[in-house]
């Protein structure tokens, strides 16, 4: 057994009238996240947690936001590529714990669909994918619905 922990953080700005993707699914919202890819803050935080645990640098190193190849890309594809990268180093995912900070809409109704999507991308049971959600109590840019943030921690085993 060769256990490794990793963590990742991601932030995206929010704007009105663009789609919002979190945890691999689209969520109905007044605001969407701005980014070079589909700006899925949770999948990006998970990518960085996995890369960190395998000591493979960070998401920006592998998928440059200057590269037109990744313009508007579905972040599920990025996470799949990250899983391949950690597998080439002999690792597999044991579990994920994560938190999304978003003032609105409420994410709890969407969490089971996110868990299913992420579990299948990581090739693990849904029970091994924890997703928590919290608001920012109307404080600062997150509380004013100007930005969204996600934290993810993971355990890998070789
Ligand atoms: Mg990002």
PDB file of C-alpha atoms and ligand atoms in Angstrom:
ATOM      1  CA  UNK A   1       0.000   0.000   0.000  1.00  0.00           C
ATOM      2  CA  UNK A   2       1.348   3.428  -1.009  1.00  0.00           C
ATOM      3  CA  UNK A   3      -1.148   6.079   0.059  1.00  0.00           C
ATOM      4  CA  UNK A   4      -0.852   9.706  -1.079  1.00  0.00           C
ATOM      5  CA  UNK A   5      -3.042  12.674  -0.201  1.00  0.00           C
ATOM      6  CA  UNK A   6      -3.722  15.631  -2.448  1.00  0.00           C
ATOM      7  CA  UNK A   7      -5.760  18.805  -2.370  1.00  0.00           C
ATOM      8  CA  UNK A   8      -6.914  21.339  -4.924  1.00  0.00           C
ATOM      9  CA  UNK A   9      -8.620  24.730  -4.969  1.00  0.00           C
ATOM     10  CA  UNK A  10     -10.253  26.562  -7.853  1.00  0.00           C
ATOM     11  CA  UNK A  11     -12.084  29.865  -8.309  1.00  0.00           C
ATOM     12  CA  UNK A  12     -14.038  31.245 -11.262  1.00  0.00           C
ATOM     13  CA  UNK A  13     -15.725  34.573 -11.788  1.00  0.00           C
ATOM     14  CA  UNK A  14     -19.510  34.496 -12.291  1.00  0.00           C
ATOM     15  CA  UNK A  15     -21.423  36.403 -14.954  1.00  0.00           C
ATOM     16  CA  UNK A  16     -25.082  36.605 -15.879  1.00  0.00           C
ATOM     17  CA  UNK A  17     -26.574  34.695 -18.810  1.00  0.00           C
ATOM     18  CA  UNK A  18     -23.902  32.068 -19.368  1.00  0.00           C
ATOM     19  CA  UNK A  19     -24.213  28.353 -18.523  1.00  0.00           C
ATOM     20  CA  UNK A  20     -23.115  27.034 -15.109  1.00  0.00           C
ATOM     21  CA  UNK A  21     -21.339  23.667 -14.926  1.00  0.00           C
ATOM     22  CA  UNK A  22     -20.468  22.127 -11.557  1.00  0.00           C
ATOM     23  CA  UNK A  23     -19.333  18.564 -10.953  1.00  0.00           C
ATOM     24  CA  UNK A  24     -19.805  17.586 -14.591  1.00  0.00           C
ATOM     25  CA  UNK A  25     -23.447  18.643 -14.876  1.00  0.00           C
ATOM     26  CA  UNK A  26     -25.198  21.802 -16.031  1.00  0.00           C
ATOM     27  CA  UNK A  27     -27.166  23.627 -13.326  1.00  0.00           C
ATOM     28  CA  UNK A  28     -29.966  26.090 -13.964  1.00  0.00           C
ATOM     29  CA  UNK A  29     -28.816  29.444 -12.640  1.00  0.00           C
ATOM     30  CA  UNK A  30     -28.933  33.180 -13.325  1.00  0.00           C
ATOM     31  CA  UNK A  31     -25.118  33.170 -13.283  1.00  0.00           C
ATOM     32  CA  UNK A  32     -22.539  31.000 -15.001  1.00  0.00           C
ATOM     33  CA  UNK A  33     -18.795  30.633 -14.452  1.00  0.00           C
ATOM     34  CA  UNK A  34     -16.359  32.389 -16.803  1.00  0.00           C
ATOM     35  CA  UNK A  35     -13.341  30.452 -18.053  1.00  0.00           C
ATOM     36  CA  UNK A  36     -11.321  29.194 -21.004  1.00  0.00           C
ATOM     37  CA  UNK A  37     -12.897  25.738 -20.615  1.00  0.00           C
ATOM     38  CA  UNK A  38     -16.470  25.125 -19.424  1.00  0.00           C
ATOM     39  CA  UNK A  39     -15.206  26.596 -16.083  1.00  0.00           C
ATOM     40  CA  UNK A  40     -16.316  23.634 -13.938  1.00  0.00           C
ATOM     41  CA  UNK A  41     -14.778  24.730 -10.639  1.00  0.00           C
ATOM     42  CA  UNK A  42     -15.365  21.423  -8.833  1.00  0.00           C
ATOM     43  CA  UNK A  43     -13.846  19.229 -11.550  1.00  0.00           C
ATOM     44  CA  UNK A  44     -10.856  21.596 -11.743  1.00  0.00           C
ATOM     45  CA  UNK A  45     -10.288  21.387  -7.968  1.00  0.00           C
ATOM     46  CA  UNK A  46     -10.486  17.574  -8.182  1.00  0.00           C
ATOM     47  CA  UNK A  47      -8.012  17.552 -11.120  1.00  0.00           C
ATOM     48  CA  UNK A  48      -5.537  19.559  -9.013  1.00  0.00           C
ATOM     49  CA  UNK A  49      -6.039  17.297  -5.979  1.00  0.00           C
ATOM     50  CA  UNK A  50      -5.289  14.182  -8.075  1.00  0.00           C
ATOM     51  CA  UNK A  51      -2.312  15.776  -9.827  1.00  0.00           C
ATOM     52  CA  UNK A  52      -0.964  17.017  -6.499  1.00  0.00           C
ATOM     53  CA  UNK A  53      -1.233  13.612  -4.840  1.00  0.00           C
ATOM     54  CA  UNK A  54       0.693  12.044  -7.748  1.00  0.00           C
ATOM     55  CA  UNK A  55       3.169  14.978  -7.784  1.00  0.00           C
ATOM     56  CA  UNK A  56       2.292  15.814 -11.393  1.00  0.00           C
ATOM     57  CA  UNK A  57       2.184  19.640 -11.080  1.00  0.00           C
ATOM     58  CA  UNK A  58      -1.169  21.363 -11.710  1.00  0.00           C
ATOM     59  CA  UNK A  59      -4.039  21.619 -14.157  1.00  0.00           C
ATOM     60  CA  UNK A  60      -2.599  24.733 -15.851  1.00  0.00           C
ATOM     61  CA  UNK A  61       0.642  22.877 -16.606  1.00  0.00           C
ATOM     62  CA  UNK A  62      -1.226  20.127 -18.465  1.00  0.00           C
ATOM     63  CA  UNK A  63      -4.051  22.143 -20.053  1.00  0.00           C
ATOM     64  CA  UNK A  64      -2.928  25.690 -20.853  1.00  0.00           C
ATOM     65  CA  UNK A  65      -5.622  28.364 -20.891  1.00  0.00           C
ATOM     66  CA  UNK A  66      -3.721  29.846 -23.877  1.00  0.00           C
ATOM     67  CA  UNK A  67      -4.233  26.670 -25.941  1.00  0.00           C
ATOM     68  CA  UNK A  68      -7.211  26.992 -28.343  1.00  0.00           C
ATOM     69  CA  UNK A  69      -7.586  23.189 -28.126  1.00  0.00           C
ATOM     70  CA  UNK A  70      -9.125  23.638 -24.662  1.00  0.00           C
ATOM     71  CA  UNK A  71     -11.442  26.544 -25.538  1.00  0.00           C
ATOM     72  CA  UNK A  72     -14.889  25.681 -24.161  1.00  0.00           C
ATOM     73  CA  UNK A  73     -13.812  22.090 -23.466  1.00  0.00           C
ATOM     74  CA  UNK A  74     -15.967  19.854 -21.267  1.00  0.00           C
ATOM     75  CA  UNK A  75     -13.967  19.511 -18.031  1.00  0.00           C
ATOM     76  CA  UNK A  76     -15.039  15.844 -17.802  1.00  0.00           C
ATOM     77  CA  UNK A  77     -12.539  15.260 -20.633  1.00  0.00           C
ATOM     78  CA  UNK A  78      -9.815  17.036 -18.614  1.00  0.00           C
ATOM     79  CA  UNK A  79     -10.581  14.909 -15.538  1.00  0.00           C
ATOM     80  CA  UNK A  80     -10.475  11.735 -17.657  1.00  0.00           C
ATOM     81  CA  UNK A  81      -7.037  12.750 -18.932  1.00  0.00           C
ATOM     82  CA  UNK A  82      -5.874  13.443 -15.362  1.00  0.00           C
ATOM     83  CA  UNK A  83      -7.061   9.976 -14.299  1.00  0.00           C
ATOM     84  CA  UNK A  84      -4.991   8.505 -17.165  1.00  0.00           C
ATOM     85  CA  UNK A  85      -1.966  10.525 -16.012  1.00  0.00           C
ATOM     86  CA  UNK A  86      -2.147   9.263 -12.421  1.00  0.00           C
ATOM     87  CA  UNK A  87      -2.736   5.705 -13.689  1.00  0.00           C
ATOM     88  CA  UNK A  88       0.479   5.868 -15.712  1.00  0.00           C
ATOM     89  CA  UNK A  89       2.242   6.454 -12.367  1.00  0.00           C
ATOM     90  CA  UNK A  90       0.449   3.394 -10.971  1.00  0.00           C
ATOM     91  CA  UNK A  91      -2.102   5.260  -8.810  1.00  0.00           C
ATOM     92  CA  UNK A  92      -5.854   4.841  -8.444  1.00  0.00           C
ATOM     93  CA  UNK A  93      -8.307   6.988  -6.509  1.00  0.00           C
ATOM     94  CA  UNK A  94      -9.499   5.800  -3.083  1.00  0.00           C
ATOM     95  CA  UNK A  95     -11.868   8.666  -2.249  1.00  0.00           C
ATOM     96  CA  UNK A  96     -12.643  12.348  -2.749  1.00  0.00           C
ATOM     97  CA  UNK A  97     -13.963  14.922  -0.321  1.00  0.00           C
ATOM     98  CA  UNK A  98     -14.942  18.345  -1.611  1.00  0.00           C
ATOM     99  CA  UNK A  99     -16.762  21.593  -0.845  1.00  0.00           C
ATOM    100  CA  UNK A 100     -18.299  24.070  -3.285  1.00  0.00           C
ATOM    101  CA  UNK A 101     -18.878  27.675  -2.170  1.00  0.00           C
ATOM    102  CA  UNK A 102     -21.752  29.295  -4.036  1.00  0.00           C
ATOM    103  CA  UNK A 103     -24.325  31.770  -2.768  1.00  0.00           C
ATOM    104  CA  UNK A 104     -27.118  30.601  -5.065  1.00  0.00           C
ATOM    105  CA  UNK A 105     -28.744  28.451  -6.352  1.00  0.00           C
ATOM    106  CA  UNK A 106     -28.806  25.746  -3.682  1.00  0.00           C
ATOM    107  CA  UNK A 107     -26.716  22.796  -4.825  1.00  0.00           C
ATOM    108  CA  UNK A 108     -28.083  20.044  -2.571  1.00  0.00           C
ATOM    109  CA  UNK A 109     -30.675  18.767  -5.124  1.00  0.00           C
ATOM    110  CA  UNK A 110     -27.884  18.349  -7.712  1.00  0.00           C
ATOM    111  CA  UNK A 111     -25.314  16.591  -5.547  1.00  0.00           C
ATOM    112  CA  UNK A 112     -26.421  12.975  -6.296  1.00  0.00           C
ATOM    113  CA  UNK A 113     -26.047  13.588 -10.059  1.00  0.00           C
ATOM    114  CA  UNK A 114     -22.600  15.150  -9.514  1.00  0.00           C
ATOM    115  CA  UNK A 115     -21.541  12.191  -7.352  1.00  0.00           C
ATOM    116  CA  UNK A 116     -22.650   9.708 -10.040  1.00  0.00           C
ATOM    117  CA  UNK A 117     -20.820  11.631 -12.762  1.00  0.00           C
ATOM    118  CA  UNK A 118     -17.574  12.044 -10.811  1.00  0.00           C
ATOM    119  CA  UNK A 119     -17.594   8.456  -9.482  1.00  0.00           C
ATOM    120  CA  UNK A 120     -17.843   7.108 -13.014  1.00  0.00           C
ATOM    121  CA  UNK A 121     -15.005   9.356 -14.272  1.00  0.00           C
ATOM    122  CA  UNK A 122     -12.796   8.279 -11.329  1.00  0.00           C
ATOM    123  CA  UNK A 123     -13.860   4.600 -11.605  1.00  0.00           C
ATOM    124  CA  UNK A 124     -14.884   4.458  -7.928  1.00  0.00           C
ATOM    125  CA  UNK A 125     -18.117   3.907  -5.991  1.00  0.00           C
ATOM    126  CA  UNK A 126     -20.459   6.878  -5.516  1.00  0.00           C
ATOM    127  CA  UNK A 127     -20.017   6.401  -1.765  1.00  0.00           C
ATOM    128  CA  UNK A 128     -16.337   7.362  -2.215  1.00  0.00           C
ATOM    129  CA  UNK A 129     -17.245  10.789  -3.647  1.00  0.00           C
ATOM    130  CA  UNK A 130     -18.267  13.336  -1.010  1.00  0.00           C
ATOM    131  CA  UNK A 131     -19.532  16.729  -2.206  1.00  0.00           C
ATOM    132  CA  UNK A 132     -20.527  19.391   0.287  1.00  0.00           C
ATOM    133  CA  UNK A 133     -21.956  22.816  -0.480  1.00  0.00           C
ATOM    134  CA  UNK A 134     -22.042  26.023   1.500  1.00  0.00           C
ATOM    135  CA  UNK A 135     -22.886  29.660   0.940  1.00  0.00           C
ATOM    136  CA  UNK A 136     -20.539  32.507   1.851  1.00  0.00           C
ATOM    137  CA  UNK A 137     -23.126  34.201   4.096  1.00  0.00           C
ATOM    138  CA  UNK A 138     -23.486  37.091   1.608  1.00  0.00           C
ATOM    139  CA  UNK A 139     -19.938  38.214   2.520  1.00  0.00           C
ATOM    140  CA  UNK A 140     -17.267  39.226  -0.039  1.00  0.00           C
ATOM    141  CA  UNK A 141     -17.259  38.399  -3.747  1.00  0.00           C
ATOM    142  CA  UNK A 142     -18.473  34.825  -3.160  1.00  0.00           C
ATOM    143  CA  UNK A 143     -21.358  36.023  -1.024  1.00  0.00           C
ATOM    144  CA  UNK A 144     -22.253  38.634  -3.635  1.00  0.00           C
ATOM    145  CA  UNK A 145     -22.501  35.900  -6.323  1.00  0.00           C
ATOM    146  CA  UNK A 146     -19.525  37.366  -8.184  1.00  0.00           C
ATOM    147  CA  UNK A 147     -17.441  34.195  -7.907  1.00  0.00           C
ATOM    148  CA  UNK A 148     -17.569  30.476  -7.172  1.00  0.00           C
ATOM    149  CA  UNK A 149     -14.932  28.418  -5.365  1.00  0.00           C
ATOM    150  CA  UNK A 150     -14.284  24.725  -4.803  1.00  0.00           C
ATOM    151  CA  UNK A 151     -11.951  22.762  -2.557  1.00  0.00           C
ATOM    152  CA  UNK A 152     -11.164  19.088  -3.081  1.00  0.00           C
ATOM    153  CA  UNK A 153      -9.082  16.559  -1.186  1.00  0.00           C
ATOM    154  CA  UNK A 154      -8.263  13.088  -2.414  1.00  0.00           C
ATOM    155  CA  UNK A 155      -6.549   9.911  -1.356  1.00  0.00           C
ATOM    156  CA  UNK A 156      -4.655   7.860  -3.932  1.00  0.00           C
ATOM    157  CA  UNK A 157      -3.224   4.357  -3.576  1.00  0.00           C
ATOM    158  CA  UNK A 158      -0.583   2.553  -5.599  1.00  0.00           C
TER     159      UNK A 158
HETATM  160 MG1  LIG B   1     -10.597  26.474 -13.188  1.00  0.00          MG
END
